[in-house]
PDB file of C-alpha atoms in Angstrom:
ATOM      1  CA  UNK A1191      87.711  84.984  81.349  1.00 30.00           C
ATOM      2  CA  UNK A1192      88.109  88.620  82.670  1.00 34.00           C
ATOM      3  CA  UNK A1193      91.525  89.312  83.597  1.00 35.00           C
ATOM      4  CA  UNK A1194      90.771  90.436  87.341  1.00 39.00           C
ATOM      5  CA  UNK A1195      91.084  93.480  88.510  1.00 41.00           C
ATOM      6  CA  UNK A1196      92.774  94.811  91.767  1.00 45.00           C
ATOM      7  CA  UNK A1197      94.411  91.144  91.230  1.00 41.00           C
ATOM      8  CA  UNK A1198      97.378  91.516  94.045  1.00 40.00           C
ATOM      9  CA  UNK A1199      95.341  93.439  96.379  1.00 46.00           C
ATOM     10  CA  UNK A1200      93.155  90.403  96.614  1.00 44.00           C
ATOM     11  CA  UNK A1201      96.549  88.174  97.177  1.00 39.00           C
ATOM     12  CA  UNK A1202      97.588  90.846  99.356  1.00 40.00           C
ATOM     13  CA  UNK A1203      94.617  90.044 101.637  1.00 42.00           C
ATOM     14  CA  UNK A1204      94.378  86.394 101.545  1.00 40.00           C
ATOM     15  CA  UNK A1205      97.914  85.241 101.051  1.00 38.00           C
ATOM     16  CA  UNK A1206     100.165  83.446 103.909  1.00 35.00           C
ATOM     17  CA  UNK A1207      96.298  82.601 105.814  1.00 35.00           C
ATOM     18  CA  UNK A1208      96.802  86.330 107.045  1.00 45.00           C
ATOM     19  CA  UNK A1209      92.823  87.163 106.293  1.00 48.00           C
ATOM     20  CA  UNK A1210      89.801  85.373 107.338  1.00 47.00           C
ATOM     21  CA  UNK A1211      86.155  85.730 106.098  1.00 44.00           C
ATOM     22  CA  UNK A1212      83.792  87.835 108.062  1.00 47.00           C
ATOM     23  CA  UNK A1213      82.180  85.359 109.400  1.00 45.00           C
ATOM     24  CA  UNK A1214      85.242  84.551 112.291  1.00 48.00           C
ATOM     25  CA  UNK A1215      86.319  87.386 114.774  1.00 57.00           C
ATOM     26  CA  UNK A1216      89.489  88.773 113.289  1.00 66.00           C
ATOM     27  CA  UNK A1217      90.859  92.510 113.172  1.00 76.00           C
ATOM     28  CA  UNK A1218      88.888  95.082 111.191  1.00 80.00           C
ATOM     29  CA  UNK A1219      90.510  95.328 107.395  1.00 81.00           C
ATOM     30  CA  UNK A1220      90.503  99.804 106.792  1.00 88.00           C
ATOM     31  CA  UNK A1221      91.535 100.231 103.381  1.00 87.00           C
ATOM     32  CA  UNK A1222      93.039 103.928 102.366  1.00 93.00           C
ATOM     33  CA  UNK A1223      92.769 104.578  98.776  1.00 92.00           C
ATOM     34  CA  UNK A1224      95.175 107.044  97.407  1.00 94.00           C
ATOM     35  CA  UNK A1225      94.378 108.419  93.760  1.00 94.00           C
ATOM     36  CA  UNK A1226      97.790 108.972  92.367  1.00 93.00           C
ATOM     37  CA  UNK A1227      97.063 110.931  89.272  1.00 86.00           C
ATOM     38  CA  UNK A1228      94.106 112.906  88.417  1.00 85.00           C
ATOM     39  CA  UNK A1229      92.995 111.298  84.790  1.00 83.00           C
ATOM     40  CA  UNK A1230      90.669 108.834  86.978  1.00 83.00           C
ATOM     41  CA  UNK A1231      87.389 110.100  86.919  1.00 81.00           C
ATOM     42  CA  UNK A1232      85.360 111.075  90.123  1.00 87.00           C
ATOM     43  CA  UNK A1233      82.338 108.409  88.855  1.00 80.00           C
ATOM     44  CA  UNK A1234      85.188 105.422  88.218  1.00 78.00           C
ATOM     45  CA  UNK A1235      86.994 106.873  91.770  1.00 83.00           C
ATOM     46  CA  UNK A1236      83.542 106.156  93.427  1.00 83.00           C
ATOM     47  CA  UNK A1237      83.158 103.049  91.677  1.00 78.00           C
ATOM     48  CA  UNK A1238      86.294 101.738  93.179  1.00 79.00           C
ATOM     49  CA  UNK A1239      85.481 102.925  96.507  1.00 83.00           C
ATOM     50  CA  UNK A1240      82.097 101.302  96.966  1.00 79.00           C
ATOM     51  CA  UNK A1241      84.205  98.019  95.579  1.00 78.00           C
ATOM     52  CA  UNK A1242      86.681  98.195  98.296  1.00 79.00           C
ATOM     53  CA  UNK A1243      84.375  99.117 101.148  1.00 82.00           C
ATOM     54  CA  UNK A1244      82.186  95.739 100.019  1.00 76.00           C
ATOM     55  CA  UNK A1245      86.077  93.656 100.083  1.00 75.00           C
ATOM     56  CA  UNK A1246      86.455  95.508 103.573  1.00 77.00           C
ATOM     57  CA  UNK A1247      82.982  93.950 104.869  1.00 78.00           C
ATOM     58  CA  UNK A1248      83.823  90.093 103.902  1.00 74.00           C
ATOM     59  CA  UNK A1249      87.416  90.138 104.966  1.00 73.00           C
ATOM     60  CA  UNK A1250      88.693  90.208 108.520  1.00 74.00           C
ATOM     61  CA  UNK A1251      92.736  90.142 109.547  1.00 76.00           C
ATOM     62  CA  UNK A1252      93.825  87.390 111.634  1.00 72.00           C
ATOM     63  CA  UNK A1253      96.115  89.327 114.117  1.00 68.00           C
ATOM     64  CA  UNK A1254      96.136  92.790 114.669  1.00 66.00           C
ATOM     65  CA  UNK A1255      99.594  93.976 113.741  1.00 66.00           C
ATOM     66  CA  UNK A1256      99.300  97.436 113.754  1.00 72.00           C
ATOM     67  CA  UNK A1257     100.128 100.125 115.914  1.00 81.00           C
ATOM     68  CA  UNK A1258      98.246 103.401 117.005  1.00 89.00           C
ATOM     69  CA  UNK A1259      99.771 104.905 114.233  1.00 92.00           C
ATOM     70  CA  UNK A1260     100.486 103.140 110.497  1.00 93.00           C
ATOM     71  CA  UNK A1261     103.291 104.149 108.451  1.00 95.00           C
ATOM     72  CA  UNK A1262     104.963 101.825 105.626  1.00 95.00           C
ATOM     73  CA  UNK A1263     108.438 101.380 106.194  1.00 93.00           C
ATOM     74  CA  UNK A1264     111.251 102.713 104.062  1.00 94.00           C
ATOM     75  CA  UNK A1265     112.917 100.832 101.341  1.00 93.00           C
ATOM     76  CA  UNK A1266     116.262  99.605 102.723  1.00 90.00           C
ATOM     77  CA  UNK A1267     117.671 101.042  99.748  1.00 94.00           C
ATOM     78  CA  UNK A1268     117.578 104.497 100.868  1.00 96.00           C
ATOM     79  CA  UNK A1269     120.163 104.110 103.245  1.00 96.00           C
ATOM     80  CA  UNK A1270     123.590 103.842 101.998  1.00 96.00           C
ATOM     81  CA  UNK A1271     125.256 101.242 104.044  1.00 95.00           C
ATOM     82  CA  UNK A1272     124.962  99.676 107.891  1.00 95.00           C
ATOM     83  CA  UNK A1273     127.294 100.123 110.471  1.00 95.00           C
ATOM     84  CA  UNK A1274     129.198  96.801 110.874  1.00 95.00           C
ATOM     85  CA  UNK A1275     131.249  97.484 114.006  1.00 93.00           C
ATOM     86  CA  UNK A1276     131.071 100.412 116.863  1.00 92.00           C
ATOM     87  CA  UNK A1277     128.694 101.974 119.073  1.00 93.00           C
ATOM     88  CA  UNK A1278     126.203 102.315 116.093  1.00 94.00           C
ATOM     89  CA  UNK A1279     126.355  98.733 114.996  1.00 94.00           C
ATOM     90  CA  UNK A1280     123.212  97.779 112.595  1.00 94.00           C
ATOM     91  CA  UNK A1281     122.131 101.667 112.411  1.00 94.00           C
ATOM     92  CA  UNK A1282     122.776 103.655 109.049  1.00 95.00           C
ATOM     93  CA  UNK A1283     125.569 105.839 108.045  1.00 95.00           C
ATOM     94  CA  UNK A1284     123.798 107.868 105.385  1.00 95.00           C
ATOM     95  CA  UNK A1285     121.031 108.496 102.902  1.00 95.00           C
ATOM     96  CA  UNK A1286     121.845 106.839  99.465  1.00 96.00           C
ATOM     97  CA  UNK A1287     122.856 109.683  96.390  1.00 95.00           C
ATOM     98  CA  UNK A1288     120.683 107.182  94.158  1.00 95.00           C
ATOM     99  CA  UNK A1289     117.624 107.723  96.477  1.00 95.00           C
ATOM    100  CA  UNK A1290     114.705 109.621  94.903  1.00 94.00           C
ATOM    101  CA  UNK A1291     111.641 107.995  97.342  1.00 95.00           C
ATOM    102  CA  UNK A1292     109.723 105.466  98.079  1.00 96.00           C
ATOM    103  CA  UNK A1293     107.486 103.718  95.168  1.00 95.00           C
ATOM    104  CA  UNK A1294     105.051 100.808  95.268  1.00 93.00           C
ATOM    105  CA  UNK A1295     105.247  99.789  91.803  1.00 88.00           C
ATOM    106  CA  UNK A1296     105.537 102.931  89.844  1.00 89.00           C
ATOM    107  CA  UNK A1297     103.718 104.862  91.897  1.00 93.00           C
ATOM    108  CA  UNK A1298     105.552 107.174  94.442  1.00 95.00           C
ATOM    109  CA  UNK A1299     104.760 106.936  98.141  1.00 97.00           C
ATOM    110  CA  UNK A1300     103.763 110.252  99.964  1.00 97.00           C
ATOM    111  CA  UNK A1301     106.625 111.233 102.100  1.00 96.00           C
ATOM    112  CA  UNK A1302     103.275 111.316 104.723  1.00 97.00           C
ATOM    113  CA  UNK A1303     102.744 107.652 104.443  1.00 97.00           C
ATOM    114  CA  UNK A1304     106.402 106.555 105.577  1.00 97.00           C
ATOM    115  CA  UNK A1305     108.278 105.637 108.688  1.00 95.00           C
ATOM    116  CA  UNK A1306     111.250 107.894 108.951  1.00 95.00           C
ATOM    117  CA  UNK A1307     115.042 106.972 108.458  1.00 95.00           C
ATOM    118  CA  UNK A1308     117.754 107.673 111.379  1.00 95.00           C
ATOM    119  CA  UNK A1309     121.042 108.566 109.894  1.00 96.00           C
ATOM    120  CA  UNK A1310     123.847 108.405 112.535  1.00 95.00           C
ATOM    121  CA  UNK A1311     127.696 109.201 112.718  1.00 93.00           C
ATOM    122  CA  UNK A1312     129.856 106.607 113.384  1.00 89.00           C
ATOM    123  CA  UNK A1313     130.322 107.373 116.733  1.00 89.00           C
ATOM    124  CA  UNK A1314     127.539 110.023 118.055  1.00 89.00           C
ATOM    125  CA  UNK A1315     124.679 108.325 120.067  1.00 90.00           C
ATOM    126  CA  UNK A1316     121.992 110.547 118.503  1.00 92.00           C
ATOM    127  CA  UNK A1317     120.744 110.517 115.029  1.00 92.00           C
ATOM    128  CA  UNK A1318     122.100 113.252 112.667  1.00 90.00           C
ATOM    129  CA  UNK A1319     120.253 115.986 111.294  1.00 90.00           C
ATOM    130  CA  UNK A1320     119.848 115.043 107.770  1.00 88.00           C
ATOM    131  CA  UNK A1321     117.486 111.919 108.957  1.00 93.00           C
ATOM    132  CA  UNK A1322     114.851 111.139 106.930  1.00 95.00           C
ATOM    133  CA  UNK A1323     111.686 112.794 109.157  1.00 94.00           C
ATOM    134  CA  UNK A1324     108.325 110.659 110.192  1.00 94.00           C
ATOM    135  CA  UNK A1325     105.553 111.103 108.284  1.00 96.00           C
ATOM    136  CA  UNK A1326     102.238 111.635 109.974  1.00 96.00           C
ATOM    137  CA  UNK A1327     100.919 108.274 108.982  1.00 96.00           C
ATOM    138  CA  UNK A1328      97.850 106.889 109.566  1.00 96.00           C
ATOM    139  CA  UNK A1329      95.648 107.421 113.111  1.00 93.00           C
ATOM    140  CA  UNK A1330      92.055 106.441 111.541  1.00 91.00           C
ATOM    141  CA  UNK A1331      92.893 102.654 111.840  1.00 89.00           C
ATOM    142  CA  UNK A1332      93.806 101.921 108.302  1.00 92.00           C
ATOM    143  CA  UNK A1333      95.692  98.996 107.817  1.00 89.00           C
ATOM    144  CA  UNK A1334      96.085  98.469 103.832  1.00 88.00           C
ATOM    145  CA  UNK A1335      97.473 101.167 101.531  1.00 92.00           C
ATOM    146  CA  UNK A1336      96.119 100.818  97.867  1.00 88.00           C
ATOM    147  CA  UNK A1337      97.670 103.078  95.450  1.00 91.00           C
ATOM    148  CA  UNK A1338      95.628 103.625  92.496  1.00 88.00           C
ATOM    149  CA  UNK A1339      96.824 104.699  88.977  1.00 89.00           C
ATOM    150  CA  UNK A1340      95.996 104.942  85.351  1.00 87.00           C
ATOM    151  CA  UNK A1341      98.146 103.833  82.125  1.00 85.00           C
ATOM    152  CA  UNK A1342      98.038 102.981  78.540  1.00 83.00           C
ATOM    153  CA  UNK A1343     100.338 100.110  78.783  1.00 80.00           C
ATOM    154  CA  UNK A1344     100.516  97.271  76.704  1.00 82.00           C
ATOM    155  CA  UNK A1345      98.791  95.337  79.266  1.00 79.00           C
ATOM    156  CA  UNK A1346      95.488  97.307  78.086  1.00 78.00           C
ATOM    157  CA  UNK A1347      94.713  95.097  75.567  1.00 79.00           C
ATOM    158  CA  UNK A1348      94.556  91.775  77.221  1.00 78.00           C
ATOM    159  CA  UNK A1349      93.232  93.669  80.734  1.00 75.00           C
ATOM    160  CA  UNK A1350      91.553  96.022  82.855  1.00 74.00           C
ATOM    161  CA  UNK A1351      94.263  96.535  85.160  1.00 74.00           C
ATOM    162  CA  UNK A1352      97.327  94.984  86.343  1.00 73.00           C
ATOM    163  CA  UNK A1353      98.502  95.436  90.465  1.00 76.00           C
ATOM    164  CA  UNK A1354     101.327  94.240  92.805  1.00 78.00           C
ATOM    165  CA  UNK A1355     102.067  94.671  96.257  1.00 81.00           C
ATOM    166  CA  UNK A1356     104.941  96.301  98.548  1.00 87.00           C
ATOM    167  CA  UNK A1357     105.608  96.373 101.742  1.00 86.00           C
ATOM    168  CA  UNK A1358     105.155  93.679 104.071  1.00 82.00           C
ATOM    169  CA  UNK A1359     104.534  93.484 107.959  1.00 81.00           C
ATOM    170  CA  UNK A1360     107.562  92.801 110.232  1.00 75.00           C
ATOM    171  CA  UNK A1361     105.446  92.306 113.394  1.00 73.00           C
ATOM    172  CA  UNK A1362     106.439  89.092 114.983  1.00 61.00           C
ATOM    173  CA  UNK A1363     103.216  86.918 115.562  1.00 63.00           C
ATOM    174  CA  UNK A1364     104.001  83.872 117.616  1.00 65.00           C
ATOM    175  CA  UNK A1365     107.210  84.385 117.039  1.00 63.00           C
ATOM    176  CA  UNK A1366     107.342  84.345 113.550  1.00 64.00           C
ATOM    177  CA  UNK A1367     107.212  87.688 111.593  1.00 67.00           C
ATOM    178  CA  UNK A1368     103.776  88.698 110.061  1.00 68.00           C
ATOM    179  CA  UNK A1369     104.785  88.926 106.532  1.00 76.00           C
ATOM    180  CA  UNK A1370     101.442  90.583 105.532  1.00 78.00           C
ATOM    181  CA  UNK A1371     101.234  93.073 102.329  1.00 82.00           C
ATOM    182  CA  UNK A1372     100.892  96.637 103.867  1.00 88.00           C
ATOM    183  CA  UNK A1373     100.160  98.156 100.506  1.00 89.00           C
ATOM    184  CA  UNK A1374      99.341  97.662  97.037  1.00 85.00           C
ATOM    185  CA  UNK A1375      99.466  99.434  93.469  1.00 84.00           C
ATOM    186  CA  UNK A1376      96.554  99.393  91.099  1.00 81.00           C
ATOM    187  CA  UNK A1377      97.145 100.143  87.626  1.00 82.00           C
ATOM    188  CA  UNK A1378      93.859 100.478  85.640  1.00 80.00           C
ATOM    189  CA  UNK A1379      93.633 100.775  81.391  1.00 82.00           C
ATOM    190  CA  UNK A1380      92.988 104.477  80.291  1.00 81.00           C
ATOM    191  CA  UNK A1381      90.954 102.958  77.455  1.00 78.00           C
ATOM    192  CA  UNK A1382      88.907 100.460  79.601  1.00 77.00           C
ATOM    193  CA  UNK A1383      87.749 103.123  82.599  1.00 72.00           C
ATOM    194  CA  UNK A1384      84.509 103.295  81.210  1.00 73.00           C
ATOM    195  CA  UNK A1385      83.739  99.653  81.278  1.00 75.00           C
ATOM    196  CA  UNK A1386      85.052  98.990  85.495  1.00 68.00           C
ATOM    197  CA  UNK A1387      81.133  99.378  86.697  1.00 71.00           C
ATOM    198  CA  UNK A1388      80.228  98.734  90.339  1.00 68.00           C
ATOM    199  CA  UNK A1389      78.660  95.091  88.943  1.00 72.00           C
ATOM    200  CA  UNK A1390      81.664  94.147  87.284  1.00 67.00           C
ATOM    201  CA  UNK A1391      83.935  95.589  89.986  1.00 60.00           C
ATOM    202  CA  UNK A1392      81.902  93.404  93.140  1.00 60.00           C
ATOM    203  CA  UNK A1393      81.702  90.358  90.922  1.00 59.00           C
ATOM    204  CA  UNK A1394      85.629  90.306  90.159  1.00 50.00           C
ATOM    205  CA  UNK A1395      86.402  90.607  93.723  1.00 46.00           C
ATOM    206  CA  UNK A1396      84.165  87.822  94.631  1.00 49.00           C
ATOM    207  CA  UNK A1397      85.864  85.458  91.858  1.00 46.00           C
ATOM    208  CA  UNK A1398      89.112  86.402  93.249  1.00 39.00           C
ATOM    209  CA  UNK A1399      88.568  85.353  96.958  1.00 39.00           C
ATOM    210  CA  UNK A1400      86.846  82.697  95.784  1.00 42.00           C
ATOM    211  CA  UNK A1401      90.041  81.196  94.910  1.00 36.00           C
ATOM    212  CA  UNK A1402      92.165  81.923  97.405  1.00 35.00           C
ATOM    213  CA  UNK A1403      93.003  80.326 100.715  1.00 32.00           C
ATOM    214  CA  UNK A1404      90.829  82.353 103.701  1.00 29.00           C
TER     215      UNK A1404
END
């Protein structure tokens, strides 16, 4: 059996009952490819394209947890430490030294695509000046971030590509917290470009929802 391809993005979708076939009313799904490196060739870019718009057309999200604006959130990580006590209780005290961005998987996040990052003093209402800005984020109605990239892993010679997901949705929805994948990181086989065709693309995606729970 083919080892699927775009593997996570299709758990991203269906996993916790968050997406629902096209057939129910549901929120639109808007998919924003970003090409991380350039060794992906405009023919195999289209390829992928025409595959996600036909995912975008069977899939429908369950609640609409997104704002006028979409921007992933930051990794925790990039904030030192959290006030425990004071006027700024819960609020951060500094960017991390160790912090170098925001990745999903390997690839790195646009500084465009991500929420910003207060910084405050221990005891100054406002936020200091070496917070971590807003990026302009998303306006179009995208909803799903997939980060596409290219490798020569070892992973190329049992697969066409191997994916996971980051970032999940901390919108409460009846009261419980969302929990839906925001983004996603494709990794596809240098050596196997030339065999991910618009057929085999559609009927991989179709084999993966198959088996998960809509």
């Amino acid at each position: 059996m083919e080892v699927p391809f775009i593997l996570l993005l299709m758990i991203s979708l269906a996993a916790r009952s968050q997406a629902t076939s096209h057939t129910h009313r549901g929120k639109e799904l808007r998919i924003h490819i970003e090409f991380v490196d350039s060794s992906i060739a405009p023919t195999v870019q289209e390829e992928i394209r025409h595959a996600v718009a036909y995912m975008s057309q069977v899939v429908r999200l369950k609640h609409a947890d997104v704002g006028p604006v979409f921007r992933l959130p930051r990794d925790m990580r990039a904030c030192v430490a959290l006030y425990t006590e004071g006027p700024n209780v819960g609020k951060c005290a500094g960017v991390s030294a160790r912090y170098t961005g925001d990745y999903c998987g390997k690839a790195l996040i646009p500084e465009a695509h991500l929420e910003g990052l207060k910084v405050f003093s221990k005891d100054e209402p406002r936020c200091n000046s070496d917070s971590l800005p807003e990026g302009k984020g998303f306006r179009n109605g995208t909803n799903f971030i997939l980060y596409v990239m290219s490798s020569s892993d070892t992973f190329c010679s049992h697969s066409h590509a191997v994916s996971s997901t980051c970032r999940f949705s901390t919108t409460l929805v009846g009261g419980e917290r969302s929990g839906r994948p925001l983004a996603g990181t494709v990794t596809v086989c240098k050596d196997r470009l030339y065999e991910l065709t618009p057929v085999l693309l559609k009927r991989i995606i179709v084999h993966e929802f198959q088996k998960k729970e809509m």
